[in-house]
XYZ file of C-alpha atoms in Angstrom:
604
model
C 3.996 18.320 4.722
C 2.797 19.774 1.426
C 0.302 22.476 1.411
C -2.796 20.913 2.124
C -4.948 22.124 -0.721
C -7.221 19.259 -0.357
C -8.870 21.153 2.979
C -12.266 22.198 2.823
C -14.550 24.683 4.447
C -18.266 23.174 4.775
C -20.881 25.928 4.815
C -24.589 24.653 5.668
C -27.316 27.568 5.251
C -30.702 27.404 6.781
C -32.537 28.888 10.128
C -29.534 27.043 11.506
C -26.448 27.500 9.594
C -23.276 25.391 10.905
C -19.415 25.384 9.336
C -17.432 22.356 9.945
C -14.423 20.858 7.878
C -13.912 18.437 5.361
C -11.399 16.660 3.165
C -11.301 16.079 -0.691
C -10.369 12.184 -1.486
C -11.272 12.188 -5.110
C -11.787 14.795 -7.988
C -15.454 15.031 -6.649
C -15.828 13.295 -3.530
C -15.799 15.328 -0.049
C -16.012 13.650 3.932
C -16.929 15.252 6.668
C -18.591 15.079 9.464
C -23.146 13.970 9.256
C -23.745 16.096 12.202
C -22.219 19.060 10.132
C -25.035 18.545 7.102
C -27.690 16.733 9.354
C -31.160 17.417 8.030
C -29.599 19.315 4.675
C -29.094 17.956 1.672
C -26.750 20.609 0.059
C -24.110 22.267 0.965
C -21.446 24.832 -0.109
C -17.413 23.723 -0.140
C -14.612 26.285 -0.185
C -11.299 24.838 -0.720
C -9.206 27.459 1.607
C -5.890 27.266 0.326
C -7.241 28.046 -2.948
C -8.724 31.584 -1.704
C -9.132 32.611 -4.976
C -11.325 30.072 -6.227
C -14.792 29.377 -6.196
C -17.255 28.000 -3.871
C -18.588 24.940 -5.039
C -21.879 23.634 -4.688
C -22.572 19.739 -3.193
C -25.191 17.244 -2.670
C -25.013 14.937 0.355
C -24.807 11.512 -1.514
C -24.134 9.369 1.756
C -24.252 9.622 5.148
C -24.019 7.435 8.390
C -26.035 6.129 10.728
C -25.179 9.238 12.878
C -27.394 10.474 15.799
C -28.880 6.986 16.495
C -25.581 5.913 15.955
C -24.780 1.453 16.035
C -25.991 0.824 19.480
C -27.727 3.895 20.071
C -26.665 7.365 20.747
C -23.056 6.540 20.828
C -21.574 8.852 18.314
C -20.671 6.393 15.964
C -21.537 6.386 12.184
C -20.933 10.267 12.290
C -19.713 10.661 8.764
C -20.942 11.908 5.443
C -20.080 12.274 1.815
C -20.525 15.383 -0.096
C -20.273 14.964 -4.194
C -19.533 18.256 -6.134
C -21.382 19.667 -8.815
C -18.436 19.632 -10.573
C -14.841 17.837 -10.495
C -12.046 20.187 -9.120
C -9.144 20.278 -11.724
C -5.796 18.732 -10.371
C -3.887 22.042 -11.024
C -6.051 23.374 -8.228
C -6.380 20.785 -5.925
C -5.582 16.883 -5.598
C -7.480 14.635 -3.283
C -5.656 13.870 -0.053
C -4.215 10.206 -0.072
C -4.835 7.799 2.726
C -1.939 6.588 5.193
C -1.581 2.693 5.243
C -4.217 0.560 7.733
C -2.908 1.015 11.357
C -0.370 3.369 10.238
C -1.008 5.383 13.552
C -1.500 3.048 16.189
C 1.419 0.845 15.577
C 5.378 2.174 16.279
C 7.050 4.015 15.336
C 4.078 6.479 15.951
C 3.737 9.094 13.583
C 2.650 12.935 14.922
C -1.003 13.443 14.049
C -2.425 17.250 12.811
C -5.994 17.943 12.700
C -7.714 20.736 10.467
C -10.506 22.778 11.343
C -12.405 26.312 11.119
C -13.101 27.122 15.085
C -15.056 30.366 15.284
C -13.602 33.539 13.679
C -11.007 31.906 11.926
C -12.154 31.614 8.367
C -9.049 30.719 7.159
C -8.365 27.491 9.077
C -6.252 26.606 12.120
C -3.939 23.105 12.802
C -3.793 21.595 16.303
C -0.985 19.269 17.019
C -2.890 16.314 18.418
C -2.100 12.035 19.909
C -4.547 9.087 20.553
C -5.301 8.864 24.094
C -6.133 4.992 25.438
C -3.750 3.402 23.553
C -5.229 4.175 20.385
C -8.009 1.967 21.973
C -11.330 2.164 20.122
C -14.742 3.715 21.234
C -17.774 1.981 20.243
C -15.903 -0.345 18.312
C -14.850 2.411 15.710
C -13.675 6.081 17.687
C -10.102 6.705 18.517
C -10.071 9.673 21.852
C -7.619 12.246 20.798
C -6.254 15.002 23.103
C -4.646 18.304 22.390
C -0.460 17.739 22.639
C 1.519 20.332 24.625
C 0.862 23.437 22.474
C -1.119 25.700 20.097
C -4.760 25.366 19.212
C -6.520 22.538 21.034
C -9.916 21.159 19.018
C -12.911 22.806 19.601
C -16.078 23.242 17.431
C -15.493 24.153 14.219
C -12.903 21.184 13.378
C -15.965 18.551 13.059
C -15.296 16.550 9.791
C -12.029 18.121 9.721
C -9.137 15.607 8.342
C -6.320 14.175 10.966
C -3.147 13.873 9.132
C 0.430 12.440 9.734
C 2.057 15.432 10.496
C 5.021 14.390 8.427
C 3.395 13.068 5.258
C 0.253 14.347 5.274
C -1.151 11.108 4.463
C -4.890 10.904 5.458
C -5.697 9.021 8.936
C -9.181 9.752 9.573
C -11.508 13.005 10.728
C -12.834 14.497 13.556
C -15.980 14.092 14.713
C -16.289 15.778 18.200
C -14.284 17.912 20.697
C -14.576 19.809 24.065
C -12.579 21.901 25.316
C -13.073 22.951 28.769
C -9.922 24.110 30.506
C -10.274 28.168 29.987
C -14.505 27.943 31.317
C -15.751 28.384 34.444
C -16.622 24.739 36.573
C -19.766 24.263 36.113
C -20.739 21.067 38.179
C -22.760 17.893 37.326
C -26.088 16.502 38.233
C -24.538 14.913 40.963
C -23.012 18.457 41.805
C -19.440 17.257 41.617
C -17.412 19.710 39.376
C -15.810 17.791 36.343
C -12.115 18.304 35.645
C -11.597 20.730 32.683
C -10.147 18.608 29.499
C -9.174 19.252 25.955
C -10.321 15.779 24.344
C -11.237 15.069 20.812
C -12.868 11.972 18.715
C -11.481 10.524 15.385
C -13.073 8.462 12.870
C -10.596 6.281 11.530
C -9.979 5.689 7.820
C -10.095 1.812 8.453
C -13.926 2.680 10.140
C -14.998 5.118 7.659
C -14.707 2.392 5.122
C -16.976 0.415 7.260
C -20.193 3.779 5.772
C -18.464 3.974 2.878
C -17.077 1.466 0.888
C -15.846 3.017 -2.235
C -12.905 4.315 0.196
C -12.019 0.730 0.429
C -9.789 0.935 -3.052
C -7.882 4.248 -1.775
C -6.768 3.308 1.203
C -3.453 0.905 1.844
C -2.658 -1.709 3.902
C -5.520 -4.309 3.364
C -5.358 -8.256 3.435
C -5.368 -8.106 -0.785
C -3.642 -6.331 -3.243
C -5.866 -3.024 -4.245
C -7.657 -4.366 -7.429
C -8.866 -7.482 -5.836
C -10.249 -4.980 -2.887
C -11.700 -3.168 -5.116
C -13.299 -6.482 -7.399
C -14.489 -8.033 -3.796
C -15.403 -4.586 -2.819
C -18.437 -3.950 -6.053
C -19.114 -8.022 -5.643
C -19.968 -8.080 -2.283
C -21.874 -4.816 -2.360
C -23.824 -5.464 -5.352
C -24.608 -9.476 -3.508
C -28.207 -9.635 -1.568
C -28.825 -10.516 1.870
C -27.884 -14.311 1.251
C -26.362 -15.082 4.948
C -26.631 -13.523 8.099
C -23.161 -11.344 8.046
C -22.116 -12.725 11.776
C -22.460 -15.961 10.934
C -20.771 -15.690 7.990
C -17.585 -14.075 9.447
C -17.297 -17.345 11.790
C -17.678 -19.648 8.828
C -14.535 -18.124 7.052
C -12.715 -17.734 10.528
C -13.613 -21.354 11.739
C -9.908 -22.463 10.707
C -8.413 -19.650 12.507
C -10.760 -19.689 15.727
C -10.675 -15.707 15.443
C -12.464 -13.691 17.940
C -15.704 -12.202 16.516
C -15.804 -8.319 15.636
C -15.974 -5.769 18.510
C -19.663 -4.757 17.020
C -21.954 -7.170 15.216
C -21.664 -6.707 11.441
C -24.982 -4.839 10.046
C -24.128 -6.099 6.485
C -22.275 -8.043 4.020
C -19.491 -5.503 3.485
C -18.767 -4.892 7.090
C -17.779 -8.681 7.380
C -15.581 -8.593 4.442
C -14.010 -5.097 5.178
C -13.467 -6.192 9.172
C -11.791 -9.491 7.387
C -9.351 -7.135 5.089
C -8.812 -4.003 7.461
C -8.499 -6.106 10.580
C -7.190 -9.586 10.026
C -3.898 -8.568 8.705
C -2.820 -12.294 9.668
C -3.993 -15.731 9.412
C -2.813 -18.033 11.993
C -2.423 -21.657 11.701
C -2.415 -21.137 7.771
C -1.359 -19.509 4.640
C -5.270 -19.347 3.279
C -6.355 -15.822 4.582
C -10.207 -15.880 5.919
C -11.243 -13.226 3.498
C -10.919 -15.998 0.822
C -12.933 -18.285 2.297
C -15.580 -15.918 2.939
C -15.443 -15.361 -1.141
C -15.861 -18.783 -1.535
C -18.921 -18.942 0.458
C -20.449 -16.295 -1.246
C -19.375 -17.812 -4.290
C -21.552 -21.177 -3.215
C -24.644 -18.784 -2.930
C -24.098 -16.726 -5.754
C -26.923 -17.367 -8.396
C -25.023 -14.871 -11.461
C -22.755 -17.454 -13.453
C -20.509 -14.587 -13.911
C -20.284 -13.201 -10.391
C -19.377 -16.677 -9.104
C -16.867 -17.238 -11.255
C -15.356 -13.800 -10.512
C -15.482 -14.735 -6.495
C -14.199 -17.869 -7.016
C -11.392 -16.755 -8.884
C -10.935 -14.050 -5.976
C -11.257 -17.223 -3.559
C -8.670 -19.371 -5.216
C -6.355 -16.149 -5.763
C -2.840 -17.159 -4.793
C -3.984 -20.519 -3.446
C -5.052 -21.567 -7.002
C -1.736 -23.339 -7.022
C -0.961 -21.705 -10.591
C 2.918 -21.776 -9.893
C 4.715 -18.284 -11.346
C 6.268 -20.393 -14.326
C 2.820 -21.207 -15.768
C 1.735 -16.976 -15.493
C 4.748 -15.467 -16.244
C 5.635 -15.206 -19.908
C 9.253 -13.955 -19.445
C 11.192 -11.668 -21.769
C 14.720 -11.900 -21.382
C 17.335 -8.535 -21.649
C 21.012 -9.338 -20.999
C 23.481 -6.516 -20.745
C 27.091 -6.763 -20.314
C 29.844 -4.538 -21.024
C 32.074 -5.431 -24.127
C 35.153 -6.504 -24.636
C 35.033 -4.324 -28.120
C 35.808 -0.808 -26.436
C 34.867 1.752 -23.837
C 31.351 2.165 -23.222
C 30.251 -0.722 -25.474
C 27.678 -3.013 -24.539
C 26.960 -6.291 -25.741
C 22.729 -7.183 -25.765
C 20.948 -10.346 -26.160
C 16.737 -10.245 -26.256
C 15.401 -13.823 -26.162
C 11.864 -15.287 -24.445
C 11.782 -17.842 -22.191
C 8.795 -20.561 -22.475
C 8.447 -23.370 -20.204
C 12.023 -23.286 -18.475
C 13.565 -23.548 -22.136
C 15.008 -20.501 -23.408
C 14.826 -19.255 -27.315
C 17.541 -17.858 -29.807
C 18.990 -14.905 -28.354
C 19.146 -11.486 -31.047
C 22.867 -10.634 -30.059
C 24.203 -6.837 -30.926
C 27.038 -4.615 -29.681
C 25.903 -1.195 -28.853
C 26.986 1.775 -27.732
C 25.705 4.011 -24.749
C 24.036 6.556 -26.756
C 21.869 3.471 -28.976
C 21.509 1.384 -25.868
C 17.926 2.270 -24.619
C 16.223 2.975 -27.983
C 17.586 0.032 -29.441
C 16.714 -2.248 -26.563
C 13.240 -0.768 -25.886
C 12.514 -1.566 -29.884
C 13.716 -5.331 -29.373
C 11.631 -5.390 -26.250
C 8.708 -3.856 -28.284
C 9.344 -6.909 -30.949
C 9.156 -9.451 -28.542
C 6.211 -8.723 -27.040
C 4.335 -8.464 -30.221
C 5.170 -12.482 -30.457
C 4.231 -13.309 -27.122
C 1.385 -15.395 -26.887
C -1.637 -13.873 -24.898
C -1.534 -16.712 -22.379
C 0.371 -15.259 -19.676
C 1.416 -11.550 -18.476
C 4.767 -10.242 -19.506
C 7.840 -9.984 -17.571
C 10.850 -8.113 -18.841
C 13.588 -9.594 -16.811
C 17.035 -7.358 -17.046
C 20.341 -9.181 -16.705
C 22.578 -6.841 -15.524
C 26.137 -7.341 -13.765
C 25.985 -6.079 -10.477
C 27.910 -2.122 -11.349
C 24.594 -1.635 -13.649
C 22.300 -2.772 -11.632
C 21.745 0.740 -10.796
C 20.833 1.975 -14.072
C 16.891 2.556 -14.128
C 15.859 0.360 -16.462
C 12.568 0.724 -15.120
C 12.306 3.986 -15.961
C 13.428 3.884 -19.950
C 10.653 5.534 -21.907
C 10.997 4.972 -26.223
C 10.276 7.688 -28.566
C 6.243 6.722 -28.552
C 6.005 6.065 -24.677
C 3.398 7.878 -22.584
C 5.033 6.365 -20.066
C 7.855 4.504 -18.205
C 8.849 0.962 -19.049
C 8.359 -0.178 -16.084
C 4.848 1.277 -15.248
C 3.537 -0.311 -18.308
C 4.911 -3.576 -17.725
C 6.386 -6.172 -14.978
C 10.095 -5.353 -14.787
C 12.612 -6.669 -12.556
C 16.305 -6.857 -12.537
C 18.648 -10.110 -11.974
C 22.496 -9.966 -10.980
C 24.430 -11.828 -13.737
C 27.227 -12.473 -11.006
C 24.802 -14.198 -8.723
C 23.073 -16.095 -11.553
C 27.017 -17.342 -13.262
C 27.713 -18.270 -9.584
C 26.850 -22.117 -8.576
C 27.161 -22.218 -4.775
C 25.310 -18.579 -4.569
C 22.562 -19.883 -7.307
C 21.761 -23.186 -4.904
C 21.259 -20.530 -2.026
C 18.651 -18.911 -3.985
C 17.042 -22.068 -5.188
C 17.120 -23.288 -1.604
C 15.415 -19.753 -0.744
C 12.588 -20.074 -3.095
C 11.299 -23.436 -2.914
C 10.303 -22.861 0.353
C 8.630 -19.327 -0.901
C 5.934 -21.041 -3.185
C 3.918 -21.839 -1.197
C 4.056 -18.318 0.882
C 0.990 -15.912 0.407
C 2.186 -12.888 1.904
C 6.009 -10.863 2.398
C 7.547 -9.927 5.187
C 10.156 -6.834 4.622
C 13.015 -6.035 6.284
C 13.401 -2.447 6.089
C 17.243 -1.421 6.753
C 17.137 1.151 8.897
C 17.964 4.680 7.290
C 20.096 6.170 9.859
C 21.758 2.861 11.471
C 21.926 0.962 8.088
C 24.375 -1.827 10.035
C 26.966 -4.041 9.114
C 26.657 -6.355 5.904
C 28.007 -8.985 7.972
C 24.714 -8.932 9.903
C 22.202 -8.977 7.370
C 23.726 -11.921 5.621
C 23.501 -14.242 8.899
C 19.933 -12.215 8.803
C 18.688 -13.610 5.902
C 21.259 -17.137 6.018
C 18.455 -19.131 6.804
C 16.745 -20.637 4.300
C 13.420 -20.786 6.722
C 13.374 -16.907 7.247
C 11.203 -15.428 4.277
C 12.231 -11.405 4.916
C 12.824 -9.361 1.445
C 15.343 -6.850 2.525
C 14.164 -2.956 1.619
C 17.081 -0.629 0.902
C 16.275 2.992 2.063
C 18.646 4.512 -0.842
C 20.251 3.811 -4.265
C 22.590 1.211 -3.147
C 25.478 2.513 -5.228
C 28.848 2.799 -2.821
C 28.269 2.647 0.432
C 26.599 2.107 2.925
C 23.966 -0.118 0.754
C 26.024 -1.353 -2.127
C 27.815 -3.564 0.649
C 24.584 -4.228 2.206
C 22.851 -5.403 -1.506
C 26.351 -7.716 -1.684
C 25.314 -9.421 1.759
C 21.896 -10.113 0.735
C 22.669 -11.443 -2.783
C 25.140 -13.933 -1.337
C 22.896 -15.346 1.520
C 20.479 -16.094 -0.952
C 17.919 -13.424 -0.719
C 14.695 -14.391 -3.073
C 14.363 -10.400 -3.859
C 15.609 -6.868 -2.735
C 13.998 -3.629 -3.553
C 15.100 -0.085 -3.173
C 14.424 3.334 -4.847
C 16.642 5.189 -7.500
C 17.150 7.798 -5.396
C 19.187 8.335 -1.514
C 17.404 9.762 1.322
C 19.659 12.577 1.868
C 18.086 14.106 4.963
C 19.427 14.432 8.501
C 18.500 12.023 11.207
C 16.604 13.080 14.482
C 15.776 10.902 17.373
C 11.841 10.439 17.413
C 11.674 11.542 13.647
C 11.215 9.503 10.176
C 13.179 10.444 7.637
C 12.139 9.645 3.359
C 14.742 6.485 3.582
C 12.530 5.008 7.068
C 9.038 6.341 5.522
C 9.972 4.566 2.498
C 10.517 1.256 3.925
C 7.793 1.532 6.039
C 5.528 2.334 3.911
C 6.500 -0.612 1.697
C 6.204 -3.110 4.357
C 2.480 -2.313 4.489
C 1.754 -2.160 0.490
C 3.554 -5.539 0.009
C 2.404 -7.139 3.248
C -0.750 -9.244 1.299
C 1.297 -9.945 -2.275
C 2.556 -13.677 -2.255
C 6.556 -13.512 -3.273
C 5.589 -14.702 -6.718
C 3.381 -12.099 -7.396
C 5.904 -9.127 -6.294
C 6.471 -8.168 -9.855
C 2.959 -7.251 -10.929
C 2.452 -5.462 -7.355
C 5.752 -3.507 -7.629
C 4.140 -2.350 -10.983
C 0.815 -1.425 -9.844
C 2.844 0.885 -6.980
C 5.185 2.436 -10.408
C 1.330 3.078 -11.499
C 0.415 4.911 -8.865
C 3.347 6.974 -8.644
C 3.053 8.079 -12.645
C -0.721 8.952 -12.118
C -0.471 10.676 -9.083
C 0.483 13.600 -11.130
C 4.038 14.251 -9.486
C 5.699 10.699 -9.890
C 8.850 12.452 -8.672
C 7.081 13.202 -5.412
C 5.200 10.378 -4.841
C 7.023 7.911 -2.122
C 7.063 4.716 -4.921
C 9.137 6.922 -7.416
C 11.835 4.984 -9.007
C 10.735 1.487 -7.640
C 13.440 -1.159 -8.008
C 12.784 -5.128 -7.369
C 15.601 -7.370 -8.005
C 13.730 -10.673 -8.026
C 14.577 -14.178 -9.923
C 12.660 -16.890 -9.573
C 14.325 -20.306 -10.759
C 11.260 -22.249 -11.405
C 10.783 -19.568 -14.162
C 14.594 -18.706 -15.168
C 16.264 -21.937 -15.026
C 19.928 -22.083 -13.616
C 22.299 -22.562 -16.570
C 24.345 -24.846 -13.634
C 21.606 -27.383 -14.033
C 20.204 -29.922 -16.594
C 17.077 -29.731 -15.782
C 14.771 -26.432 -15.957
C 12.888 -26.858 -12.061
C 14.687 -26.086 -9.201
C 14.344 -28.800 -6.876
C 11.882 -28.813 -3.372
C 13.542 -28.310 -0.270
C 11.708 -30.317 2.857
C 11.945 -28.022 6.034
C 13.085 -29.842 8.996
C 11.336 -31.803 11.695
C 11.597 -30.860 15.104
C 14.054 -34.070 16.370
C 15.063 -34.879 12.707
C 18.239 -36.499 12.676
C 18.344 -37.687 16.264
């Protein structure tokens, strides 16, 4: 874990002055703890790892419903949000970044670290901490932590402090109470039983701070949408007036499903639609997630023209039954290595429109002219495109270049990579020349249209397995896993395993330009395992068709995090072909034809 210059000391003057922790999230945003500002409405924040900087000044612009708590003095709602006079420059400090929904309380179970100031240690102190109860929640929201084996147990002084994964110092939620009572004297109860001595904590969970503050919503990963329609349901719903009771209105969206109602009754509007995203990570019985439907209702209510159109677009989303070839306006790059010399390439630019393709621009280039020359064509293109459709810059490659990072060509006047700017993907020209392996795909994807979410099968860094495997893996049409490479899959083990996926059909494969490189430990995650992990949550709620635009959003992220290199989506790769919108050349016509799945007793 990096240096955590995102800590923060929380000073609070007055006839009763208290220190607690707290976490920077954004350039000017600071939780912690409402019991550590209650009855204050400034504050003082020293970032400690930055012991030569400043202390800055801070309003308390939000706080929770902490002492009276949801159901009365239960401890819940204990959370606050400090906004700084000033923003704090990202060469001093950058704000911490949440781990995925349930990142914690689902295996493999990451370590947890908690950061506080206990009493005379100004500087900070770490205490290696686990969720007791299963992870079960308190109150409908707390998480009971206790102190693991060694070192410095909580104790006051770490309330509002952040609790990390110890590995990648991803955000999971803060502290809001400990006791420590194994080195004190028993003191007994009213009933004058002693009490066993315990060192037990409480955690506010990222998923339940979102509940107090909603603007946390569009940081954190892991919900039921992709992150800008979060964040457009997020200022909808908030901005929407009391037009249903919220109860009532969670059971209307979840009447398909016959979901149980939330562990606490929802106080407002937000807290039914962030339970909906946060918690119902699934829909059973169908492919229309509740959170949808509960746009659409507010979307019946909604008096502003313009804010019902917006949540019944968000409604509709990838139910609208727009098919990919009707979004997609697709521009198409072919590379292939010439029969003209050594490092020559041959390159053809065309569009593709309706399942008909245009005139190709044919050249013969060398290495050295290749990206310029084909980031200037691509440039070209899209100046013609019409603005009816988002682009897609498809790469043809044969299968020894589909390494090359296409994604990550930049041209002379680029601020940026290619593929941060724009939907890019890569297709395998052996696959796509190949008729019995082109059927498997088609077979694959006409089944996939009318799937809302991905499931990814993240090859396992350390035991990667036999290719053999993962093609009778993915064989079946039926199964819809996208299989994650944890490395560059150049050589072994993964060029083998990319190989078995592309024959049995696989609608898409992703991996990153780089190989994970570090040892394997029993009980520890390694970059490759974090990688695919991590991945399995972002893509979760992004319908197969929609992968390209997603995978760019994550290339986003990684270039404005301000070390791309560092960031876990660096060099994101998505092989992905969809026939509907790239016609087979084996075929006649330009729509890959529906597969029926089969009937229990078909055939008998």
């Amino acid at each position: 874990m990096a240096n955590p210059y995102w800590l923060a000391r929380i000073s609070v003057g007055g006839p009763e002055p208290t220190v607690g922790a707290g976490v920077l999230v954004t350039d000017r945003l600071v939780l912690t703890c409402a019991h550590v500002v209650h009855g204050r409405a400034t504050a003082e924040v020293r970032l400690v790892n930055r012991p030569d900087h400043p202390g800055l000044s801070a309003t308390v612009l939000r706080r929770g419903p902490w002492p009276s708590g949801r159901h009365g003095r239960d401890g819940t709602g204990d959370v606050a949000v400090l906004e700084l006079a000033e923003p704090v420059p990202q060469r001093v400090a950058r704000p911490a970044e949440f781990a995925p929904l349930h990142h914690w309380d689902r295996p493999p179970y990451p370590g947890l670290t908690a950061h506080g100031f206990p009493l005379d240690h100004e500087a900070g102190r770490s205490s290696e901490i686990r969720p007791t109860r299963g992870g079960m929640l308190i109150g409908g929201e707390l998480v009971q932590l206790e102190h693991d084996t060694h070192g410095m147990p909580l104790s006051p002084g770490f309330s509002g402090g952040p609790v990390v994964d110890s590995e990648s110092g991803e955000l999971i939620g803060i502290v809001t109470a400990a006791q420590d009572t194994l080195d004190r004297p028993p003191v007994p109860g009213r009933d004058g039983r002693i009490r066993p001595a315990v060192r037990l904590g409480q955690m506010l969970p990222a998923g339940a701070l979102a509940r107090y503050v909603p603007e946390l919503a569009d940081l954190i990963p892991g919900a039921a949408l992709p992150a800008d329609q979060v964040r457009e349901l997020r200022t909808l719903v908030t901005a929407a007036g009391p037009v249903a009771d919220p109860l009532e209105l969670y059971r209307a969206a979840t009447a398909a499903q016959g979901l149980l109602d939330p562990p606490t009754r929802p106080a407002t509007l937000w807290e039914t639609c962030w339970f909906l995203l946060s918690e119902v990570t699934e829909a059973p019985g169908t492919a229309h997630h509740p959170v949808r439907e509960f746009a659409g209702l507010l979307a019946a209510s909604a008096t502003d023209p313009t804010q019902r159109e917006r949540l019944d677009r968000l409604a509709a989303g990838a139910d609208s039954g727009r098919t990919t070839g009707e979004r997609w306006r697709p521009i198409l790059v072919e590379i292939g290595h010439s029969g003209s010399g050594r490092g020559k390439f041959t390159v053809g630019v065309r569009t593709v429109r309706g399942g008909e393709y245009g005139p190709p621009r044919l050249r013969t280039l060398g290495r050295s002219a290749l990206q310029g020359e084909v980031l200037a064509e691509i440039d070209r293109q899209l100046g013609l495109l019409a603005a009816d459709g988002a682009e897609l810059i498809v790469f043809v490659l044969p299968r020894t270049l589909l390494t090359v990072p296409v994604h990550g060509w930049t041209g002379k006047r680029s601020f940026g990579p290619l593929g941060a700017d724009h939907a890019v993907v890569v297709v395998d020209r052996q696959r796509r020349d190949s008729a019995v392996d082109r059927r498997k795909l088609e077979m694959n994807w006409a089944l996939r249209q009318t799937e809302r979410r991905t499931v990814v099968h993240g090859v396992d860094c350390a035991e990667p397995g036999e290719p053999r495997a993962l093609y009778h893996l993915l064989g079946p049409v039926e199964r819809p896993h996208l299989p994650a490479l944890p490395g560059l899959p150049k050589g072994r083990p993964y060029g083998p395993l990319l190989d078995a996926a592309l024959s049995a059909g696989a609608h898409a494969v992703i991996w990153p330009e780089w190989t994970c490189g570090e040892r394997h430990h029993p009980g520890r995650n390694c970059r490759g395992s974090r990688f695919t992990a991590k991945l399995a949550v972002e893509l979760a709620g992004s319908p197969p068709g929609e992968l390209p635009s997603r995978i760019k959003e994550l290339r986003h992220q990684a270039e404005e995090s301000g070390d791309p290199a560092g960031h876990w989506a660096a060099g994101l790769v998505l092989l992905w072909e969809d026939p509907q919108l790239l016609p087979s050349p084996h075929r006649p016509y330009p729509v890959a034809p529906t597969v029926r799945q089969s009937r229990p007793g078909a055939g008998q």
